[in-house]
Amino acid sequence: MIYGIGTDICDVRRIRASLARHGDRFARKILSDAEFATWQARSARWPERGIRYLATRFSAKEAFSKAIGLGMVMPMTWRLCEISNLASGKPAIVLYGGLKDWFEGKGLSVHVSVTDETDYAASFCVVESLDKTSL
Ligand SMILES: CC(C)(COP(=O)(O)OP(=O)(O)OC[C@H]1O[C@@H](n2cnc3c(N)ncnc32)[C@H](O)[C@@H]1OP(=O)(O)O)[C@@H](O)C(=O)NCCC(=O)NCCS
């Protein structure tokens, strides 16, 4: 059964401005180590691709934080929630540390979808529960 849903829209121009102001420090705050490596590789090839990557990750993490009903409140933190891609390109969420423990302890699973256009990135998340007692 559905435990929660979450959505978020992110203004790519704000991400671009934050990166211009704070540089790598901003990306480090939002991205997990694996995401940061991907961000660096994409940015090196084409800076705009790096900005869009960061914007979709930002929106997906916010959407996830809403789907679990916490918002950006412990144990939900930016870097413990990673948006990776399967070989097919489909996004998948990988959790770490206390967030992973909390999520698995409740018997939850998650589906995520992301998209972006010129000025916006958006995401949608569905969290499922197999265990009725966790609701
Ligand atoms: C959820 C959150 C990440 C969204 O922040 P944002 O990007 O600034 O705002 P957005 O426009 O994307 O989303 C706002 C909407 O998120 C929803 N939302 C807020 N808290 C939420 C939560 N814990 N779970 C799920 N959805 C939540 C609300 O519908 C809100 O809109 P509304 O107030 O008009 O109903 C952020 O508000 C947050 O971390 N909230 C929890 C911590 C907090 O501040 N709690 C205050 C309790 S009084």
PDB file of C-alpha atoms and ligand atoms in Angstrom:
ATOM      1  CA  MET A   1       0.000   0.000   0.000  1.00  0.00           C
ATOM      2  CA  ILE A   2       1.049   3.586  -0.523  1.00  0.00           C
ATOM      3  CA  TYR A   3       2.804   5.111   2.529  1.00  0.00           C
ATOM      4  CA  GLY A   4       3.329   8.544   0.982  1.00  0.00           C
ATOM      5  CA  ILE A   5       3.848  10.576  -2.154  1.00  0.00           C
ATOM      6  CA  GLY A   6       6.069  13.581  -2.705  1.00  0.00           C
ATOM      7  CA  THR A   7       6.685  16.073  -5.461  1.00  0.00           C
ATOM      8  CA  ASP A   8       9.064  18.974  -5.972  1.00  0.00           C
ATOM      9  CA  ILE A   9       9.892  21.566  -8.598  1.00  0.00           C
ATOM     10  CA  CYS A  10      13.310  23.216  -8.586  1.00  0.00           C
ATOM     11  CA  ASP A  11      14.325  26.391 -10.406  1.00  0.00           C
ATOM     12  CA  VAL A  12      17.502  25.518 -12.313  1.00  0.00           C
ATOM     13  CA  ARG A  13      18.487  29.226 -12.291  1.00  0.00           C
ATOM     14  CA  ARG A  14      18.661  29.181  -8.489  1.00  0.00           C
ATOM     15  CA  ILE A  15      20.914  26.125  -8.568  1.00  0.00           C
ATOM     16  CA  ARG A  16      23.150  27.859 -11.134  1.00  0.00           C
ATOM     17  CA  ALA A  17      23.328  30.961  -8.924  1.00  0.00           C
ATOM     18  CA  SER A  18      24.132  28.942  -5.781  1.00  0.00           C
ATOM     19  CA  LEU A  19      26.894  27.116  -7.612  1.00  0.00           C
ATOM     20  CA  ALA A  20      28.294  30.409  -8.874  1.00  0.00           C
ATOM     21  CA  ARG A  21      28.230  31.822  -5.334  1.00  0.00           C
ATOM     22  CA  HIS A  22      29.420  28.820  -3.327  1.00  0.00           C
ATOM     23  CA  GLY A  23      31.085  26.572  -5.924  1.00  0.00           C
ATOM     24  CA  ASP A  24      31.820  22.938  -5.018  1.00  0.00           C
ATOM     25  CA  ARG A  25      30.778  23.564  -1.399  1.00  0.00           C
ATOM     26  CA  PHE A  26      27.127  23.792  -2.474  1.00  0.00           C
ATOM     27  CA  ALA A  27      27.329  20.551  -4.504  1.00  0.00           C
ATOM     28  CA  ARG A  28      29.095  18.826  -1.569  1.00  0.00           C
ATOM     29  CA  LYS A  29      26.244  19.798   0.759  1.00  0.00           C
ATOM     30  CA  ILE A  30      23.564  18.317  -1.520  1.00  0.00           C
ATOM     31  CA  LEU A  31      25.268  15.314  -3.125  1.00  0.00           C
ATOM     32  CA  SER A  32      26.445  11.973  -1.734  1.00  0.00           C
ATOM     33  CA  ASP A  33      30.058  10.995  -2.487  1.00  0.00           C
ATOM     34  CA  ALA A  34      29.019   8.927  -5.540  1.00  0.00           C
ATOM     35  CA  GLU A  35      26.753  11.707  -6.830  1.00  0.00           C
ATOM     36  CA  PHE A  36      29.515  14.249  -6.313  1.00  0.00           C
ATOM     37  CA  ALA A  37      31.861  12.162  -8.480  1.00  0.00           C
ATOM     38  CA  THR A  38      29.208  11.942 -11.217  1.00  0.00           C
ATOM     39  CA  TRP A  39      28.555  15.672 -10.912  1.00  0.00           C
ATOM     40  CA  GLN A  40      32.256  16.443 -11.312  1.00  0.00           C
ATOM     41  CA  ALA A  41      32.533  14.199 -14.400  1.00  0.00           C
ATOM     42  CA  ARG A  42      29.440  15.727 -16.033  1.00  0.00           C
ATOM     43  CA  SER A  43      30.470  19.281 -15.146  1.00  0.00           C
ATOM     44  CA  ALA A  44      33.944  18.719 -16.582  1.00  0.00           C
ATOM     45  CA  ARG A  45      32.470  17.686 -19.917  1.00  0.00           C
ATOM     46  CA  TRP A  46      29.791  20.404 -20.031  1.00  0.00           C
ATOM     47  CA  PRO A  47      29.093  22.690 -17.018  1.00  0.00           C
ATOM     48  CA  GLU A  48      25.403  23.008 -17.903  1.00  0.00           C
ATOM     49  CA  ARG A  49      25.004  19.221 -17.621  1.00  0.00           C
ATOM     50  CA  GLY A  50      26.433  19.423 -14.119  1.00  0.00           C
ATOM     51  CA  ILE A  51      23.934  22.124 -13.160  1.00  0.00           C
ATOM     52  CA  ARG A  52      21.011  20.084 -14.479  1.00  0.00           C
ATOM     53  CA  TYR A  53      22.274  16.961 -12.716  1.00  0.00           C
ATOM     54  CA  LEU A  54      22.447  18.866  -9.434  1.00  0.00           C
ATOM     55  CA  ALA A  55      18.967  20.352  -9.977  1.00  0.00           C
ATOM     56  CA  THR A  56      17.310  16.968 -10.594  1.00  0.00           C
ATOM     57  CA  ARG A  57      19.076  15.498  -7.532  1.00  0.00           C
ATOM     58  CA  PHE A  58      17.968  18.459  -5.431  1.00  0.00           C
ATOM     59  CA  SER A  59      14.328  18.082  -6.487  1.00  0.00           C
ATOM     60  CA  ALA A  60      14.313  14.273  -6.127  1.00  0.00           C
ATOM     61  CA  LYS A  61      15.646  14.502  -2.564  1.00  0.00           C
ATOM     62  CA  GLU A  62      13.025  17.085  -1.639  1.00  0.00           C
ATOM     63  CA  ALA A  63      10.294  14.920  -3.223  1.00  0.00           C
ATOM     64  CA  PHE A  64      11.569  11.923  -1.254  1.00  0.00           C
ATOM     65  CA  SER A  65      11.599  13.940   1.975  1.00  0.00           C
ATOM     66  CA  LYS A  66       7.920  14.730   1.406  1.00  0.00           C
ATOM     67  CA  ALA A  67       6.998  11.170   0.436  1.00  0.00           C
ATOM     68  CA  ILE A  68       8.351   9.884   3.752  1.00  0.00           C
ATOM     69  CA  GLY A  69       6.458  12.661   5.544  1.00  0.00           C
ATOM     70  CA  LEU A  70       9.470  14.176   7.316  1.00  0.00           C
ATOM     71  CA  GLY A  71      10.686  16.991   5.120  1.00  0.00           C
ATOM     72  CA  MET A  72      14.361  17.836   5.586  1.00  0.00           C
ATOM     73  CA  VAL A  73      14.354  16.741   9.201  1.00  0.00           C
ATOM     74  CA  MET A  74      16.525  14.008  10.769  1.00  0.00           C
ATOM     75  CA  PRO A  75      17.042  11.250   9.866  1.00  0.00           C
ATOM     76  CA  MET A  76      16.416  12.766   6.404  1.00  0.00           C
ATOM     77  CA  THR A  77      19.508  14.594   5.203  1.00  0.00           C
ATOM     78  CA  TRP A  78      20.678  15.505   1.711  1.00  0.00           C
ATOM     79  CA  ARG A  79      23.749  13.298   1.651  1.00  0.00           C
ATOM     80  CA  LEU A  80      22.138  10.168   3.132  1.00  0.00           C
ATOM     81  CA  CYS A  81      19.712  10.048   0.186  1.00  0.00           C
ATOM     82  CA  GLU A  82      21.358   9.224  -3.130  1.00  0.00           C
ATOM     83  CA  ILE A  83      19.672   9.291  -6.522  1.00  0.00           C
ATOM     84  CA  SER A  84      21.543   6.820  -8.697  1.00  0.00           C
ATOM     85  CA  ASN A  85      20.727   5.418 -12.122  1.00  0.00           C
ATOM     86  CA  LEU A  86      20.242   1.788 -13.124  1.00  0.00           C
ATOM     87  CA  ALA A  87      21.991   0.550 -16.284  1.00  0.00           C
ATOM     88  CA  SER A  88      18.789   1.402 -18.185  1.00  0.00           C
ATOM     89  CA  GLY A  89      19.006   5.032 -17.001  1.00  0.00           C
ATOM     90  CA  LYS A  90      16.029   4.647 -14.657  1.00  0.00           C
ATOM     91  CA  PRO A  91      16.625   6.578 -11.404  1.00  0.00           C
ATOM     92  CA  ALA A  92      16.745   4.682  -8.127  1.00  0.00           C
ATOM     93  CA  ILE A  93      17.116   5.857  -4.531  1.00  0.00           C
ATOM     94  CA  VAL A  94      19.901   4.470  -2.361  1.00  0.00           C
ATOM     95  CA  LEU A  95      19.875   5.364   1.331  1.00  0.00           C
ATOM     96  CA  TYR A  96      22.664   5.411   3.886  1.00  0.00           C
ATOM     97  CA  GLY A  97      23.185   5.509   7.635  1.00  0.00           C
ATOM     98  CA  GLY A  98      20.359   6.438   9.971  1.00  0.00           C
ATOM     99  CA  LEU A  99      18.003   7.202   7.095  1.00  0.00           C
ATOM    100  CA  LYS A 100      18.478   3.726   5.632  1.00  0.00           C
ATOM    101  CA  ASP A 101      17.891   2.165   9.088  1.00  0.00           C
ATOM    102  CA  TRP A 102      14.748   4.250   9.632  1.00  0.00           C
ATOM    103  CA  PHE A 103      13.378   3.482   6.159  1.00  0.00           C
ATOM    104  CA  GLU A 104      14.101  -0.240   6.264  1.00  0.00           C
ATOM    105  CA  GLY A 105      12.843  -0.472   9.826  1.00  0.00           C
ATOM    106  CA  LYS A 106       9.455   0.669   8.574  1.00  0.00           C
ATOM    107  CA  GLY A 107       9.513  -1.859   5.714  1.00  0.00           C
ATOM    108  CA  LEU A 108       9.320   0.835   3.033  1.00  0.00           C
ATOM    109  CA  SER A 109      10.315   0.922  -0.631  1.00  0.00           C
ATOM    110  CA  VAL A 110      10.464   3.873  -3.024  1.00  0.00           C
ATOM    111  CA  HIS A 111       9.931   4.741  -6.675  1.00  0.00           C
ATOM    112  CA  VAL A 112      11.197   8.024  -8.133  1.00  0.00           C
ATOM    113  CA  SER A 113      10.905   9.854 -11.433  1.00  0.00           C
ATOM    114  CA  VAL A 114      12.747  13.029 -12.431  1.00  0.00           C
ATOM    115  CA  THR A 115      12.514  15.437 -15.338  1.00  0.00           C
ATOM    116  CA  ASP A 116      13.935  18.766 -16.407  1.00  0.00           C
ATOM    117  CA  GLU A 117      13.305  21.476 -18.951  1.00  0.00           C
ATOM    118  CA  THR A 118      15.135  24.740 -19.640  1.00  0.00           C
ATOM    119  CA  ASP A 119      14.489  26.467 -16.303  1.00  0.00           C
ATOM    120  CA  TYR A 120      12.988  23.781 -14.074  1.00  0.00           C
ATOM    121  CA  ALA A 121      13.701  20.331 -12.716  1.00  0.00           C
ATOM    122  CA  ALA A 122      10.890  18.313 -11.158  1.00  0.00           C
ATOM    123  CA  SER A 123      10.538  15.004  -9.367  1.00  0.00           C
ATOM    124  CA  PHE A 124       7.859  12.676  -8.126  1.00  0.00           C
ATOM    125  CA  CYS A 125       8.255   9.997  -5.484  1.00  0.00           C
ATOM    126  CA  VAL A 126       6.020   7.184  -4.287  1.00  0.00           C
ATOM    127  CA  VAL A 127       6.844   5.341  -1.078  1.00  0.00           C
ATOM    128  CA  GLU A 128       5.242   1.961  -0.541  1.00  0.00           C
ATOM    129  CA  SER A 129       4.731  -0.027   2.621  1.00  0.00           C
ATOM    130  CA  LEU A 130       4.195  -3.762   2.822  1.00  0.00           C
ATOM    131  CA  ASP A 131       3.611  -3.578   6.556  1.00  0.00           C
ATOM    132  CA  LYS A 132       0.272  -2.060   7.633  1.00  0.00           C
ATOM    133  CA  THR A 133       1.565  -1.484  11.170  1.00  0.00           C
ATOM    134  CA  SER A 134       4.188   1.018   9.935  1.00  0.00           C
ATOM    135  CA  LEU A 135       1.530   3.525   8.828  1.00  0.00           C
TER     136      LEU A 135
HETATM  137  C1  LIG B   1       9.123  19.712   2.956  1.00  0.00           C
HETATM  138  C2  LIG B   1      10.183  20.757   2.668  1.00  0.00           C
HETATM  139  C3  LIG B   1      11.496  20.046   2.305  1.00  0.00           C
HETATM  140  C4  LIG B   1       9.687  21.610   1.493  1.00  0.00           C
HETATM  141  O1  LIG B   1      10.363  22.821   1.426  1.00  0.00           O
HETATM  142  P1  LIG B   1      10.314  23.914   0.230  1.00  0.00           P
HETATM  143  O2  LIG B   1      11.107  23.418  -0.936  1.00  0.00           O
HETATM  144  O3  LIG B   1      10.715  25.171   0.848  1.00  0.00           O
HETATM  145  O4  LIG B   1       8.811  24.072  -0.211  1.00  0.00           O
HETATM  146  P2  LIG B   1       7.928  23.425  -1.389  1.00  0.00           P
HETATM  147  O5  LIG B   1       7.153  24.520  -1.969  1.00  0.00           O
HETATM  148  O6  LIG B   1       8.713  22.530  -2.280  1.00  0.00           O
HETATM  149  O7  LIG B   1       6.949  22.483  -0.539  1.00  0.00           O
HETATM  150  C5  LIG B   1       6.113  23.008   0.438  1.00  0.00           C
HETATM  151  C6  LIG B   1       5.034  21.975   0.709  1.00  0.00           C
HETATM  152  O8  LIG B   1       5.630  20.794   1.223  1.00  0.00           O
HETATM  153  C7  LIG B   1       4.640  20.115   1.990  1.00  0.00           C
HETATM  154  N1  LIG B   1       5.267  19.660   3.230  1.00  0.00           N
HETATM  155  C8  LIG B   1       5.712  20.405   4.266  1.00  0.00           C
HETATM  156  N2  LIG B   1       6.194  19.618   5.245  1.00  0.00           N
HETATM  157  C9  LIG B   1       6.054  18.347   4.808  1.00  0.00           C
HETATM  158  C10 LIG B   1       6.350  17.081   5.387  1.00  0.00           C
HETATM  159  N3  LIG B   1       6.882  16.946   6.607  1.00  0.00           N
HETATM  160  N4  LIG B   1       6.048  15.982   4.658  1.00  0.00           N
HETATM  161  C11 LIG B   1       5.503  16.076   3.443  1.00  0.00           C
HETATM  162  N5  LIG B   1       5.206  17.244   2.841  1.00  0.00           N
HETATM  163  C12 LIG B   1       5.480  18.364   3.526  1.00  0.00           C
HETATM  164  C13 LIG B   1       3.504  21.093   2.277  1.00  0.00           C
HETATM  165  O9  LIG B   1       2.384  20.711   1.496  1.00  0.00           O
HETATM  166  C14 LIG B   1       4.071  22.422   1.773  1.00  0.00           C
HETATM  167  O10 LIG B   1       3.135  23.279   1.166  1.00  0.00           O
HETATM  168  P3  LIG B   1       1.941  23.967   2.063  1.00  0.00           P
HETATM  169  O11 LIG B   1       2.614  24.470   3.303  1.00  0.00           O
HETATM  170  O12 LIG B   1       1.406  25.033   1.168  1.00  0.00           O
HETATM  171  O13 LIG B   1       0.954  22.857   2.327  1.00  0.00           O
HETATM  172  C15 LIG B   1      10.445  21.667   3.908  1.00  0.00           C
HETATM  173  O14 LIG B   1       9.316  22.486   4.123  1.00  0.00           O
HETATM  174  C16 LIG B   1      10.713  20.892   5.175  1.00  0.00           C
HETATM  175  O15 LIG B   1      11.795  20.356   5.363  1.00  0.00           O
HETATM  176  N6  LIG B   1       9.719  20.810   6.065  1.00  0.00           N
HETATM  177  C17 LIG B   1       9.796  20.040   7.296  1.00  0.00           C
HETATM  178  C18 LIG B   1      10.533  20.780   8.393  1.00  0.00           C
HETATM  179  C19 LIG B   1       9.798  21.955   8.877  1.00  0.00           C
HETATM  180  O16 LIG B   1      10.193  23.035   8.559  1.00  0.00           O
HETATM  181  N7  LIG B   1       8.756  21.762   9.666  1.00  0.00           N
HETATM  182  C20 LIG B   1       8.030  22.880  10.193  1.00  0.00           C
HETATM  183  C21 LIG B   1       6.947  22.342  11.066  1.00  0.00           C
HETATM  184  S1  LIG B   1       5.964  23.677  11.651  1.00  0.00           S
END
